[in-house]
PDB file of C-alpha atoms in Angstrom:
ATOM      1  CA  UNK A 243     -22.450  29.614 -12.483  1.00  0.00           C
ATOM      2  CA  UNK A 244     -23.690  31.291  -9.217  1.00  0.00           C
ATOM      3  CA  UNK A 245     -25.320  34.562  -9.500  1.00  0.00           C
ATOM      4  CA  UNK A 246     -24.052  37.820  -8.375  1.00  0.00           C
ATOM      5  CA  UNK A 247     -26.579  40.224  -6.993  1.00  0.00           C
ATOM      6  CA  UNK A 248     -25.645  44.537  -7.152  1.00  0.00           C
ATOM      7  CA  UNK A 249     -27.682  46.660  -4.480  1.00  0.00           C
ATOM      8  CA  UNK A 250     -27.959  50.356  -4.946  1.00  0.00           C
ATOM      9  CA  UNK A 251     -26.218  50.611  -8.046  1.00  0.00           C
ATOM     10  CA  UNK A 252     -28.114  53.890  -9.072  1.00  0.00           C
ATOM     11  CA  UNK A 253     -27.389  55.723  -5.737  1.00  0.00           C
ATOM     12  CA  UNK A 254     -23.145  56.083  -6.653  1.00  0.00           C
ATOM     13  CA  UNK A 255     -21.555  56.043  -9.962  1.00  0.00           C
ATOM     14  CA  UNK A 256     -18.545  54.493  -8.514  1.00  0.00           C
ATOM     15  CA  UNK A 257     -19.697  51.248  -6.594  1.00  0.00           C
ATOM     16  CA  UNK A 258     -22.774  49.298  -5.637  1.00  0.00           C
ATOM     17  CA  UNK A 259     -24.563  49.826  -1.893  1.00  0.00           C
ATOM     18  CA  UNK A 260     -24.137  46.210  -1.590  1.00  0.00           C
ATOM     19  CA  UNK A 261     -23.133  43.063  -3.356  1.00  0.00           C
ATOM     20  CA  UNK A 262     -24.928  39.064  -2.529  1.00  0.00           C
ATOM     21  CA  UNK A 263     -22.710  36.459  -3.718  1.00  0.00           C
ATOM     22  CA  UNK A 264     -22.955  32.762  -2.679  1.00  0.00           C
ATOM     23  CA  UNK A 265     -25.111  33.205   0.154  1.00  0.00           C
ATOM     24  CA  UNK A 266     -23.050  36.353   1.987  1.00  0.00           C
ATOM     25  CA  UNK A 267     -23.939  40.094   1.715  1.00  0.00           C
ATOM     26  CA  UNK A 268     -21.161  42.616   1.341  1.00  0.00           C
ATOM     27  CA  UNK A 269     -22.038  46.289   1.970  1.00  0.00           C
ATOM     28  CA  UNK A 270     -19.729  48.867   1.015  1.00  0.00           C
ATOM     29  CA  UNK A 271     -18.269  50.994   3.581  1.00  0.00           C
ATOM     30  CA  UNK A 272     -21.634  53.363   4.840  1.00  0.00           C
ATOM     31  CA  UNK A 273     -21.277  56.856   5.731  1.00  0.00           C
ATOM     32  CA  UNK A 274     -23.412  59.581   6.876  1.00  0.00           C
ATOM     33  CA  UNK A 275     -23.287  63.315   5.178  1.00  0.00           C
ATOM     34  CA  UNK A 276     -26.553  64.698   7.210  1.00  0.00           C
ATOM     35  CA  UNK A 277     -25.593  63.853  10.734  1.00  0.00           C
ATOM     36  CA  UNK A 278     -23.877  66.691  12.978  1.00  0.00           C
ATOM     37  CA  UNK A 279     -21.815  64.163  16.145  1.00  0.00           C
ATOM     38  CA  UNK A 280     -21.030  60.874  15.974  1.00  0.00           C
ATOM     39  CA  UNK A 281     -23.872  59.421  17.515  1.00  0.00           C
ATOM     40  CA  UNK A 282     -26.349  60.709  14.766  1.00  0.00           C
ATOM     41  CA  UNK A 283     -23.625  59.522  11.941  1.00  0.00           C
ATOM     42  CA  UNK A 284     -23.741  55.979  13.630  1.00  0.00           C
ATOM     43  CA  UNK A 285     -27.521  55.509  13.934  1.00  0.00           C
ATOM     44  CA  UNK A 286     -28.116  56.771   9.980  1.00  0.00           C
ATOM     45  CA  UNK A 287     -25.234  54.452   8.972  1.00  0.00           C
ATOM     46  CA  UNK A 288     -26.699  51.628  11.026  1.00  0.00           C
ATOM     47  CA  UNK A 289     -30.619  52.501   9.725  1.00  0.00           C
ATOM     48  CA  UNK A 290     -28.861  52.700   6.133  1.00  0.00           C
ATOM     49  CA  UNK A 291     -27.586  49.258   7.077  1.00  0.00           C
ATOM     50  CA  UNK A 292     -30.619  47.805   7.984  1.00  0.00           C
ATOM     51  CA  UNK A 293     -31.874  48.664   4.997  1.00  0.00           C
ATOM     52  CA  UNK A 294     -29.248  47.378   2.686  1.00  0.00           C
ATOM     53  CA  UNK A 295     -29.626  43.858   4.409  1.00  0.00           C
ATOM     54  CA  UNK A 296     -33.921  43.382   4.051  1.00  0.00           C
ATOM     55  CA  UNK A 297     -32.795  44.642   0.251  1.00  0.00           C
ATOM     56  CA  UNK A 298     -30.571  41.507  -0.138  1.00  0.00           C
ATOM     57  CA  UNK A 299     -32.687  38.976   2.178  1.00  0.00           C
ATOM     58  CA  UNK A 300     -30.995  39.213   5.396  1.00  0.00           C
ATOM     59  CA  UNK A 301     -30.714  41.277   8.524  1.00  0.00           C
ATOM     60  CA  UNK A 302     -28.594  41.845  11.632  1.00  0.00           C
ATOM     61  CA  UNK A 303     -29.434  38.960  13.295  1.00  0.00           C
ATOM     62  CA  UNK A 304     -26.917  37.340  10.505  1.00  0.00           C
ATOM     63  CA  UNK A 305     -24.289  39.374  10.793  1.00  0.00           C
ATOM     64  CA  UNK A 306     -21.060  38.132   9.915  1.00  0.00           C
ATOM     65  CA  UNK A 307     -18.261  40.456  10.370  1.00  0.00           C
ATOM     66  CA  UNK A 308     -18.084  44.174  11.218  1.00  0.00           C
ATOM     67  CA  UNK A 309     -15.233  46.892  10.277  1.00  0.00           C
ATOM     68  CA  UNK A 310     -15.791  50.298  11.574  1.00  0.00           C
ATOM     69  CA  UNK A 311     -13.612  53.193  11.162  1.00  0.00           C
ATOM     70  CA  UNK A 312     -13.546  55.998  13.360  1.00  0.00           C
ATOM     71  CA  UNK A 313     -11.983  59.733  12.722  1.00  0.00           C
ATOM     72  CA  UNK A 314     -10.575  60.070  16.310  1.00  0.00           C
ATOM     73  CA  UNK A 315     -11.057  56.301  18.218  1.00  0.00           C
ATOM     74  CA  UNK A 316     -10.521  58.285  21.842  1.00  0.00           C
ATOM     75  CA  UNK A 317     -12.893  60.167  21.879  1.00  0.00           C
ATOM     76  CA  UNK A 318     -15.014  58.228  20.188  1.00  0.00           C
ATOM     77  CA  UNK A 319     -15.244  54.647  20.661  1.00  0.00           C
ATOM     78  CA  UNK A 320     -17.358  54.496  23.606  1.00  0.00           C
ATOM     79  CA  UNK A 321     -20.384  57.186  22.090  1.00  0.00           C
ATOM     80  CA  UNK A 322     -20.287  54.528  18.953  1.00  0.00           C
ATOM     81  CA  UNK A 323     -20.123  51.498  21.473  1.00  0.00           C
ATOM     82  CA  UNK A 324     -23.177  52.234  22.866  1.00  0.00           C
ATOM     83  CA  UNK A 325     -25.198  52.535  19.961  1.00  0.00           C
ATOM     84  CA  UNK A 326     -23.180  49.629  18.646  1.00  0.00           C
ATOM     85  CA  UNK A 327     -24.382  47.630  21.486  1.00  0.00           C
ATOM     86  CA  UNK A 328     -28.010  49.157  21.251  1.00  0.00           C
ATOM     87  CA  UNK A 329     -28.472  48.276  17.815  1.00  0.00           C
ATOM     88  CA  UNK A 330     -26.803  44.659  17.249  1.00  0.00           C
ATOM     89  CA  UNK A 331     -28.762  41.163  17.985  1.00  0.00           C
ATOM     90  CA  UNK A 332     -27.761  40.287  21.119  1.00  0.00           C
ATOM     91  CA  UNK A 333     -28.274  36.587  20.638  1.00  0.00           C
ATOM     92  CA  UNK A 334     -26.320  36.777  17.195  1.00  0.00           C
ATOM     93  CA  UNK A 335     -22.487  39.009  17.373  1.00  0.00           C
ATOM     94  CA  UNK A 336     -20.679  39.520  14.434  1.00  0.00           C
ATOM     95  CA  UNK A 337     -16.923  39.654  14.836  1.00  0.00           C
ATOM     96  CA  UNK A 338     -15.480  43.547  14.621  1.00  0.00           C
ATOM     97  CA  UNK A 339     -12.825  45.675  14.221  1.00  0.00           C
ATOM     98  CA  UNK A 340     -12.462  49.140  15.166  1.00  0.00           C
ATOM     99  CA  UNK A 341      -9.969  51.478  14.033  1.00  0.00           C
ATOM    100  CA  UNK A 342      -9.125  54.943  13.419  1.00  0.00           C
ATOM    101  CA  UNK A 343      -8.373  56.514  10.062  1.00  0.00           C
ATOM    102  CA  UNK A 344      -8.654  59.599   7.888  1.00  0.00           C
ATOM    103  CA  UNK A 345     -11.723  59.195   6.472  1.00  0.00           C
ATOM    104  CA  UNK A 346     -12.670  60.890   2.678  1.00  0.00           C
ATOM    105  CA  UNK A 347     -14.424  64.199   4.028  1.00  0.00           C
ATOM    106  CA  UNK A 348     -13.850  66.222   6.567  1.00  0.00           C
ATOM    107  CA  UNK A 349     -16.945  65.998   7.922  1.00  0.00           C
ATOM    108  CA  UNK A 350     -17.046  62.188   8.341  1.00  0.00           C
ATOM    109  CA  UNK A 351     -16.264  60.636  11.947  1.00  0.00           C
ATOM    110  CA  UNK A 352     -17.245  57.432  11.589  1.00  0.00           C
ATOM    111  CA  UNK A 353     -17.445  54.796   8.513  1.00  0.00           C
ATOM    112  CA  UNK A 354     -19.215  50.967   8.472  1.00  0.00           C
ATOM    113  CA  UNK A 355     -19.117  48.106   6.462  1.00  0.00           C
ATOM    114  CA  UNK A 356     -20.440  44.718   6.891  1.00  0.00           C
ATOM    115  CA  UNK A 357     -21.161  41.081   6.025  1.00  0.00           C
ATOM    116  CA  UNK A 358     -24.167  39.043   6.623  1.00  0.00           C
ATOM    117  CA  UNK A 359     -25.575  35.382   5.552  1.00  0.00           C
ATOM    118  CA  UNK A 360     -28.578  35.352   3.374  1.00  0.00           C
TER     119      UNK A 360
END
């Protein structure tokens, strides 16, 4: 039986940070409360990120797959590009999708979740 591995249960009463399950890392979708624009949302989502993956034995270089969710995709998709572009391994893309959507606070513009090999 393979083993099932629960990040950051203690941080949300409703869902692990993460989940490692035969060898892939699942992160739930990461937001960002403290950030003011977009650009500070995406680079704490994408530190939080970081984080999540050296907690489960990977990191970005093994991305997998990317799903991003923006509150308005016009006016936003290029500011998140660029620290999209900034912060990924070049060497080693994940695929993505982009798309916009109400997200659960008002105060939320952009939302991330991920997989990665471990």
């Amino acid at each position: 039986m393979s083993t099932i591995k629960r990040i950051g249960t203690e941080a949300n009463p409703n869902m692990a940070s993460a989940v490692v399950h035969n060898g892939i890392l699942t992160t739930m979708g990461v937001i960002d409360t403290t950030g003011g624009d977009l650009v500070s949302q995406t680079k704490n989502i994408l530190a939080h990120i970081d984080k999540l993956l050296a907690e489960g034995g990977t990191d970005k270089s093994k991305l997998l797959t990317a799903n991003i969710w923006l509150k308005d995709i016009q006016s936003g998709f290029g500011k998140m590009n660029e620290v999209w572009v900034d912060w990924i391994d070049a060497e080693n893309k994940p695929i993505r999708a982009c798309v916009q959507a109400d997200l659960a606070f008002s105060n939320l513009l952009i939302e991330i979740q991920v997989t990665a090999a471990v």
